[in-house]
Tab-separated table of C-alpha atoms and ligand atoms in Angstrom:
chain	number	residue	atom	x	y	z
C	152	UNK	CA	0.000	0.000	0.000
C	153	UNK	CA	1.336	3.410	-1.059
C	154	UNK	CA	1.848	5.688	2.097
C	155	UNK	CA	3.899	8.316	0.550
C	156	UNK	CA	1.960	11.449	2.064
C	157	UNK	CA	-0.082	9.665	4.368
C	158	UNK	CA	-0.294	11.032	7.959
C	159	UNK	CA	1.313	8.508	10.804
C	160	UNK	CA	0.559	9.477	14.107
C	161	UNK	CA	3.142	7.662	16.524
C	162	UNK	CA	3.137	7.861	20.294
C	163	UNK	CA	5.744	7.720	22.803
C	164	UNK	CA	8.273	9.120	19.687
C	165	UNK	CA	10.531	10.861	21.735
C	166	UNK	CA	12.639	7.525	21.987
C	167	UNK	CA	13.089	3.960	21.150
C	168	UNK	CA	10.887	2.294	18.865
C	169	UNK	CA	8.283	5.461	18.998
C	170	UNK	CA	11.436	7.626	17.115
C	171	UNK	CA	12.502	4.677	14.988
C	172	UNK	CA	9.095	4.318	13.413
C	173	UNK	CA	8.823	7.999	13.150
C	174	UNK	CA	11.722	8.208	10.751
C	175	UNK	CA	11.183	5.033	8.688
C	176	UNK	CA	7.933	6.063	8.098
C	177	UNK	CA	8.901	9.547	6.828
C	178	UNK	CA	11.621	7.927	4.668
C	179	UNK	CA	9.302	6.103	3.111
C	180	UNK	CA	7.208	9.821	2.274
C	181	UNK	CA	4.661	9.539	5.187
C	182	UNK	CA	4.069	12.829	7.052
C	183	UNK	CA	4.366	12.007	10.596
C	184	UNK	CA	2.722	13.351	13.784
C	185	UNK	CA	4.811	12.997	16.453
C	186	UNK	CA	3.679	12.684	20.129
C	187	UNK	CA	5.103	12.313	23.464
C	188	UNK	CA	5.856	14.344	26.991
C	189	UNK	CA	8.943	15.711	26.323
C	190	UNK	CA	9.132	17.847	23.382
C	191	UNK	CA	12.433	18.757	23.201
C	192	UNK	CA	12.918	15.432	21.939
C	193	UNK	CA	10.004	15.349	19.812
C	194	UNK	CA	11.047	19.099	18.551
C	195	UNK	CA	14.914	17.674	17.808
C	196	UNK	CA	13.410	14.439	16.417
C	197	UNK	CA	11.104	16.899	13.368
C	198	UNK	CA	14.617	18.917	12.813
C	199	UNK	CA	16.380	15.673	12.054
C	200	UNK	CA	13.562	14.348	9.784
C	201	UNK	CA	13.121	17.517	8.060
C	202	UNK	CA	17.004	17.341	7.541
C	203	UNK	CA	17.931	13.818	6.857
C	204	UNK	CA	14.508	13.203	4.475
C	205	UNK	CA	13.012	16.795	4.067
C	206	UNK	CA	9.856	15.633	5.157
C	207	UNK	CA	7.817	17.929	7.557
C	208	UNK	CA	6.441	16.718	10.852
C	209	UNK	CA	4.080	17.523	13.751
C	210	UNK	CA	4.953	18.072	17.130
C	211	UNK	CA	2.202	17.399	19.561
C	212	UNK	CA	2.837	17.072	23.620
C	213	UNK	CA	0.448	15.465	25.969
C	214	UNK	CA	0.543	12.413	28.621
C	215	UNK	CA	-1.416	9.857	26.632
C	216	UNK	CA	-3.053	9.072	30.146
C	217	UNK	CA	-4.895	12.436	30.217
C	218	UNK	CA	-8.097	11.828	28.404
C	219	UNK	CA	-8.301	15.093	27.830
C	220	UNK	CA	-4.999	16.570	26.833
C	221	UNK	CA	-5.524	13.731	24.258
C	222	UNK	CA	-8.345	14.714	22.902
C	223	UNK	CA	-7.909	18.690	23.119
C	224	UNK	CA	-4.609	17.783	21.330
C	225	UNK	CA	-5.911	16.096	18.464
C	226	UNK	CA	-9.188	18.267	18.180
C	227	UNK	CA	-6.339	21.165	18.033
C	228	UNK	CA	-4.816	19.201	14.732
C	229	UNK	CA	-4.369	22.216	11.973
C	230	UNK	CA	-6.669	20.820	9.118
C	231	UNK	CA	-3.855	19.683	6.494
C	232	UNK	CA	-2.627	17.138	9.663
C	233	UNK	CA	-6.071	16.149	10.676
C	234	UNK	CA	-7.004	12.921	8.576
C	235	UNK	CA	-4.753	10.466	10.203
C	236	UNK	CA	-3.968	7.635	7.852
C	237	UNK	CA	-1.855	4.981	10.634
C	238	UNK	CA	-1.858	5.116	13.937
C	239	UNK	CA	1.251	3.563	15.546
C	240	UNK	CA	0.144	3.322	19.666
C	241	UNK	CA	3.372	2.628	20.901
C	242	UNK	CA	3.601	4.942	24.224
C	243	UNK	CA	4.073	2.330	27.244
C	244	UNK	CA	6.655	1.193	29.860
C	245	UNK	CA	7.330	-1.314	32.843
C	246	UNK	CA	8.254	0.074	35.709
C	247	UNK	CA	9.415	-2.365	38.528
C	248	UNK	CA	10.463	-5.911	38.693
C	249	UNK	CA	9.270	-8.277	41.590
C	250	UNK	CA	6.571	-10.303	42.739
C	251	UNK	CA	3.045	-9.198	42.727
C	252	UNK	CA	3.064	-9.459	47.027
C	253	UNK	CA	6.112	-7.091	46.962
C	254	UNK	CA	4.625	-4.675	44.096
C	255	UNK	CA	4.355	-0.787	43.948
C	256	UNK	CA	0.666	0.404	43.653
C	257	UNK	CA	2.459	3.542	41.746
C	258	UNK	CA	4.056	1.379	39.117
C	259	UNK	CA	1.302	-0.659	38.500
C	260	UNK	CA	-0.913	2.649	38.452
C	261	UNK	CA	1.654	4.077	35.428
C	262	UNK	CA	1.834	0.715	33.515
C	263	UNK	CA	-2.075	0.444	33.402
C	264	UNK	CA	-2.828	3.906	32.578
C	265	UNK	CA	-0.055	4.444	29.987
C	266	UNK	CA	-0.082	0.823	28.371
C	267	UNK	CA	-3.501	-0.082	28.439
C	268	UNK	CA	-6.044	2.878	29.532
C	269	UNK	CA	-3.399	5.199	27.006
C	270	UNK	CA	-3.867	3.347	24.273
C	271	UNK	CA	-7.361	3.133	24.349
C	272	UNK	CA	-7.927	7.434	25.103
C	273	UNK	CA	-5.634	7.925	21.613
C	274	UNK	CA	-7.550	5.231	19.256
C	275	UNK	CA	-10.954	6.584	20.998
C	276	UNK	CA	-9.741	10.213	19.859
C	277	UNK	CA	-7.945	8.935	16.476
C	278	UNK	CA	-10.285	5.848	15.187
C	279	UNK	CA	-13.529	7.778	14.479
C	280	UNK	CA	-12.014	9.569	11.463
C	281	UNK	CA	-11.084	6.509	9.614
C	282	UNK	CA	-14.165	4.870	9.479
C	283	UNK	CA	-15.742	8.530	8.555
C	284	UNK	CA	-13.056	8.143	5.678
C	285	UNK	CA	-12.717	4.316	5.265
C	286	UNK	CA	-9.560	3.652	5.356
C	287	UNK	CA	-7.004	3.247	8.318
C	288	UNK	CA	-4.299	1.452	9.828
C	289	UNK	CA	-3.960	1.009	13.712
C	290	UNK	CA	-0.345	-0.704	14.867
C	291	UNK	CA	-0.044	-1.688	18.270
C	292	UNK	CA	2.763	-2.377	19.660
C	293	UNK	CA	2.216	-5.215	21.567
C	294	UNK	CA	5.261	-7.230	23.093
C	295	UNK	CA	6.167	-11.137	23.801
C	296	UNK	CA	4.855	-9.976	27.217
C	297	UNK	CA	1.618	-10.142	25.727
C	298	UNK	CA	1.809	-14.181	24.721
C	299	UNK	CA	3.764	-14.648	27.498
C	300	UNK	CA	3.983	-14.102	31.314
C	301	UNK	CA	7.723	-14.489	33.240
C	302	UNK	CA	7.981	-14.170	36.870
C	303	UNK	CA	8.532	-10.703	37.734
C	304	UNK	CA	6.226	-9.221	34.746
C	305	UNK	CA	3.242	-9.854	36.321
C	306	UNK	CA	1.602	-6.422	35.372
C	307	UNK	CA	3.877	-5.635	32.775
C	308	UNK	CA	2.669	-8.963	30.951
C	309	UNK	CA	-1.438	-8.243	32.045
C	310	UNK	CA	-1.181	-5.153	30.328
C	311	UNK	CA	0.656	-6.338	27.036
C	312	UNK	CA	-2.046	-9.365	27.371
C	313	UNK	CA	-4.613	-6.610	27.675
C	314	UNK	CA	-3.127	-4.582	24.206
C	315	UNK	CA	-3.159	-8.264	22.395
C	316	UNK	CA	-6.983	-8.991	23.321
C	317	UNK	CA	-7.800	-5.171	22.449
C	318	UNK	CA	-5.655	-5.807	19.446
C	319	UNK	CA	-8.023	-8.991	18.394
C	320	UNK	CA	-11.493	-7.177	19.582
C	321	UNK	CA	-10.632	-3.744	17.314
C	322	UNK	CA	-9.702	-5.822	14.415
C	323	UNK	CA	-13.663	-7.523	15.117
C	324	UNK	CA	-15.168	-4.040	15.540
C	325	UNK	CA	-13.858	-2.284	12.947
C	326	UNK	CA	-14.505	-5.420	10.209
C	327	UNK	CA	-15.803	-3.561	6.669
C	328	UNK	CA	-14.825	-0.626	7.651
C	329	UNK	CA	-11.506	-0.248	6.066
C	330	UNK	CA	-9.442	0.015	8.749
C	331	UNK	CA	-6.949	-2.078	9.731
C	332	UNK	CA	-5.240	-3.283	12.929
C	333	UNK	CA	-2.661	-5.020	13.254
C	334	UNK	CA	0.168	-5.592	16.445
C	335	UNK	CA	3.901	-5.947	16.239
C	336	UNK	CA	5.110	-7.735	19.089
C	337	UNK	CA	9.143	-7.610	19.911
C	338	UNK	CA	10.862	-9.431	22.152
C	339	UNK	CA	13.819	-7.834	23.687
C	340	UNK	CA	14.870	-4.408	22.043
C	341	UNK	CA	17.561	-2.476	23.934
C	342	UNK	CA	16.567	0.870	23.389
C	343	UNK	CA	15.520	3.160	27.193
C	344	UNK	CA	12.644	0.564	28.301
C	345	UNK	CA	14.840	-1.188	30.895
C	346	UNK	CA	16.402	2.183	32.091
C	347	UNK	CA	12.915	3.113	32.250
C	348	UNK	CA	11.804	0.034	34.158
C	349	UNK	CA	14.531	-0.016	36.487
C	350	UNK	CA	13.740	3.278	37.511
C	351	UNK	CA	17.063	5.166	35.614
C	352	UNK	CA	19.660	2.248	37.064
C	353	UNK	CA	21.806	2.330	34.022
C	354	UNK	CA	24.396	-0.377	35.524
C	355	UNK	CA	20.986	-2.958	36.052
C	356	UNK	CA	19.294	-1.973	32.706
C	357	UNK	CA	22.433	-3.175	30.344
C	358	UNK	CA	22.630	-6.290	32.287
C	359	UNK	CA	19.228	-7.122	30.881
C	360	UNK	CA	21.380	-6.663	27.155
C	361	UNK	CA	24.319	-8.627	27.948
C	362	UNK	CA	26.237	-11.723	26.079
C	363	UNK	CA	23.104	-11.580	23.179
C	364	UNK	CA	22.394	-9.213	20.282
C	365	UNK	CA	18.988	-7.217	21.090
C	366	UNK	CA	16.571	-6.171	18.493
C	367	UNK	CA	16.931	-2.261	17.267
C	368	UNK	CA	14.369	-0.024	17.519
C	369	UNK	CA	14.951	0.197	13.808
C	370	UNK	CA	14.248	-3.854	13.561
C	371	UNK	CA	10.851	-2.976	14.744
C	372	UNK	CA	10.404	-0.189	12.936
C	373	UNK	CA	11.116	-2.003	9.627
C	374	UNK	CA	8.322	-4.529	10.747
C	375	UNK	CA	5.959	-1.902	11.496
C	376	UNK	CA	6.457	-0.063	7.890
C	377	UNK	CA	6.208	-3.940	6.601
C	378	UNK	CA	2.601	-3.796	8.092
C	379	UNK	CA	1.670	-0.895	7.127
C	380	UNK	CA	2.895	-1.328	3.525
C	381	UNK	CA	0.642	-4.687	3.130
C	382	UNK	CA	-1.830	-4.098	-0.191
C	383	UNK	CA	-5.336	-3.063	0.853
C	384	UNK	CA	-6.675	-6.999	0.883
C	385	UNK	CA	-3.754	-7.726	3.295
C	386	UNK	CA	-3.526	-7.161	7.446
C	387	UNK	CA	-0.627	-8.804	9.082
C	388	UNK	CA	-2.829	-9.173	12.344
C	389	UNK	CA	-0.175	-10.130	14.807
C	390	UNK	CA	3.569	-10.303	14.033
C	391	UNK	CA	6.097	-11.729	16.844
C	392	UNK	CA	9.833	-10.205	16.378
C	393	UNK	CA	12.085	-12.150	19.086
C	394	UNK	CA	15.851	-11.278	18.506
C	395	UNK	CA	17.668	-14.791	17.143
C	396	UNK	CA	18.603	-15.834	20.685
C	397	UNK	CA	15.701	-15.056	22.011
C	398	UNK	CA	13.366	-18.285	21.955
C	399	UNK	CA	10.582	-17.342	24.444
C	400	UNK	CA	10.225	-14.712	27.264
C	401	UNK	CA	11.964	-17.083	29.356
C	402	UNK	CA	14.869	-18.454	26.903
C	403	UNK	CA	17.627	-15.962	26.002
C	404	UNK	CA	20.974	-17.815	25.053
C	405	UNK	CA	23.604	-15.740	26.338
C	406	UNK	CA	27.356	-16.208	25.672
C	407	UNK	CA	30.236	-15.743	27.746
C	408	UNK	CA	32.329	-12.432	27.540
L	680	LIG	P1	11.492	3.818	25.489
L	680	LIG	O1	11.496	4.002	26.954
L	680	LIG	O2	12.767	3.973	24.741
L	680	LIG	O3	10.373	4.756	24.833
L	680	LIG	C1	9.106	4.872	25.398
L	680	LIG	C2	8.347	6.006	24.736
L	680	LIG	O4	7.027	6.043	25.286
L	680	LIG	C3	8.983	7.359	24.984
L	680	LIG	O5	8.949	8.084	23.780
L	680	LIG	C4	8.097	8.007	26.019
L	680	LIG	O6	8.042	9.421	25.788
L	680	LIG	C5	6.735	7.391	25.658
L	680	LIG	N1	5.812	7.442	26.779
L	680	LIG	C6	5.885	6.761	27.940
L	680	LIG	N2	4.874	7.104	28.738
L	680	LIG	C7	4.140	8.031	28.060
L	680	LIG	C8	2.985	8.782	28.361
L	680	LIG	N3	2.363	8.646	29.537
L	680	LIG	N4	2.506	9.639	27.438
L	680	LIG	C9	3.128	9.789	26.254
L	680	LIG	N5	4.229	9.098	25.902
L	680	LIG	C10	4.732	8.247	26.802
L	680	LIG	O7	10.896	2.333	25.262
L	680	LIG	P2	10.626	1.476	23.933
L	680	LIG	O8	10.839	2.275	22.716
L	680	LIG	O9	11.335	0.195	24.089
L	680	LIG	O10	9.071	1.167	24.154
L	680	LIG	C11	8.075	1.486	23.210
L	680	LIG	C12	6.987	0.442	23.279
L	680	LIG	O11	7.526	-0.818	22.922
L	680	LIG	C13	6.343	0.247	24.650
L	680	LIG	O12	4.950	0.082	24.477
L	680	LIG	C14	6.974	-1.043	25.156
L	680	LIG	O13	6.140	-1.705	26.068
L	680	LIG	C15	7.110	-1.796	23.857
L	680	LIG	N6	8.063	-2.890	23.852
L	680	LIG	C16	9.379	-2.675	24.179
L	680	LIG	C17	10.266	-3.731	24.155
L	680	LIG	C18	11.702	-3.582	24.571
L	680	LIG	O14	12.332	-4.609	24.884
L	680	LIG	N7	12.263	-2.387	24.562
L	680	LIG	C19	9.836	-5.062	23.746
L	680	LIG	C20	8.444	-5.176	23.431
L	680	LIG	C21	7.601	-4.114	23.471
L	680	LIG	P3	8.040	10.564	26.920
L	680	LIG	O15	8.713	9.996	28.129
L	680	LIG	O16	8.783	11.699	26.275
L	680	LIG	O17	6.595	10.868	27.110
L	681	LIG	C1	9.358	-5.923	26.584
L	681	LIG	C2	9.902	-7.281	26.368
L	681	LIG	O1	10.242	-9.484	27.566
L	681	LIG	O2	11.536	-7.539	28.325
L	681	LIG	O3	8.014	-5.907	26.255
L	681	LIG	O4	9.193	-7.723	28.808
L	681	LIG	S1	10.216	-8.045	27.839
C-alpha cells in the first residue's frame, strides 16, 4: 500500500521504537505526527527528519493518560494534519520488577494507565475519522509480554495481554470498515525501556542486554512499515519479532564475555 503522504501518528516518539518508526515512516514519504511528553525530543526528532529526508512533521505534547490533553490535542490538529492515515500506539513502559506481594501500587498505576487505559484514550480520539473516511491502519505495539507471562512481569505482561486482546477485539469491531489493525510484538529491544523500568539504574538496565544481540528499535520499525505497507486486501494481524537468541520470554541464550 502506497503511504507516501499519508499522515502517521506515533506515540511515545521521543525515543526507542516510537522515534525509529517515526523516521522510517517519513523515509518512506509519510508525514508524521509525532507525540510524546517531552518535546524537546520530539522538537529535535522533526529537525532531524526535516534534515535527513526533508519531510515535515508535527509536534504534539500530551501524557497519553490524560483523556483530555488527548483529545484537546488532536481536536487542536491544523486541518492539512487532521485525517490520520496509521496510527502507531506505541507509548508504554514497565516500571518495577518483583513479585506481585512485593509490588508498587504507583508502578502498577503508570503501567495500566499508559499501556492499556493510554492506548485506548488515543484510538478513541484517532479511530472515528477513519471509518468517517474508510480507510485506516492502527499498529499496536504489543510485546512477547503479551503471549507470554515471566515471573517478575506480572503487570507488565497483564497489560501487554490486555493490548493483544484489544488488538483482536478492534480488528472484530472495525470489520468492513476499512481500517486495519494489526500488532507488532518484539521481544527484547535495547533501546531506554529497561532504564525506564529499572527506575534510571543504568548499571541494572544493560545487564538485561548482555552476552546476546537485542533487536533495534529500527528492527521494529522495519516490521511496522512492513505492516503498514501490506496491499489493501492484506492485514498482518499479529507479528512476533524475538531477537535470534531469544526463543521465548523465558529463553535468552547468552554467551560468555
Ligand atoms: P522507550 O522508553 O525507549 O520509549 C518509550 C516512549 O514512550 C517514549 O517516547 C516516552 O516518551 C513514551 N511514553 C511513555 N509514557 C508516556 C505517556 N504517559 N505519554 C506519552 N508518551 C509516553 O521504550 P521502547 O521504545 O522500548 O518502548 C516502546 C513500546 O515498545 C512500549 O509500548 C513497550 O512496552 C514496547 N516494547 C518494548 C520492548 C523492549 O524490549 N524495549 C519489547 C516489546 C515491546 P516521553 O517519556 O517523552 O513521554
Ligand atoms: C518488553 C519485552 O520481555 O523484556 O516488552 O518484557 S520483555
Amino acid at each position: 500500500m502506497e503511504i507516501r503522504g499519508k499522515i502517521v501518528l506515533v506515540t511515545g516518539a521521543s525515543a526507542g521504537i516510537g522515534a525509529a518508526c517515526a523516521t522510517a515512516f517519513a523515509a518512506a514519504g509519510a508525514r508524521p505526527i509525532l507525540v510524546a511528553r517531552r518535546l524537546e525530543r520530539i522538537e529535535a526528532l522533526a529537525n532531524r527528519i526535516r534534515e535527513d529526508h526533508g519531510v515535515e512533521s508535527l509536534t504534539l505534547q500530551f501524557d497519553v493518560r490524560d483523556r483530555e490533553a488527548v483529545e484537546e490535542g488532536l481536536a487542536s490538529l491544523p486541518e492539512a494534519w487532521s485525517s490520520i492515515g496509521i496510527l502507531v500506539n506505541n507509548a508504554g513502559l514497565a516500571r518495577g520488577f518483583g513479585p506481585v506481594q512485593e509490588g508498587e501500587h504507583a508502578d502498577w498505576d503508570e503501567m495500566i494507565a499508559t499501556n492499556v487505559q493510554g492506548l485506548l484514550n488515543v484510538t478513541r480520539a484517532v479511530v472515528p475519522g477513519m471509518v468517517e473516511r474508510g480507510e485506516g491502519h492502527v499498529i499496536n505495539i504489543g510485546s512477547i509480554a503479551g503471549h507470554e507471562v515471566y515471573p517478575g512481569g506480572a503487570v507488565y505482561c497483564a497489560t501487554k495481554h490486555a493490548v493483544a486482546a484489544l488488538t483482536r477485539g478492534m480488528d472484530m469491531d472495525l470489520l468492513g470498515t476499512g481500517v486495519r489493525v494489526s500488532s507488532v510484538d518484539p521481544g527484547m529491544v535495547e533501546t531506554e525501556f529497561s532504564v525506564v523500568r529499572f527506575h534510571g539504574d543504568e548499571e541494572r538496565a544493560r545487564g538485561v542486554y548482555r552476552g546476546f544481540t537485542p533487536l533495534t528499535a529500527d528492527d521494529v520499525a522495519d516490521a511496522v512499515l512492513y505492516c503498514a505497507t501490506r496491499p489493501p486486501h492484506v492485514n498482518v494481524r499479529e507479528m512476533i519479532l524475538l531477537p535470534a537468541d531469544q526463543a521465548s520470554a523465558h529463553h535468552v541464550f547468552r554467551r560468555e564475555e
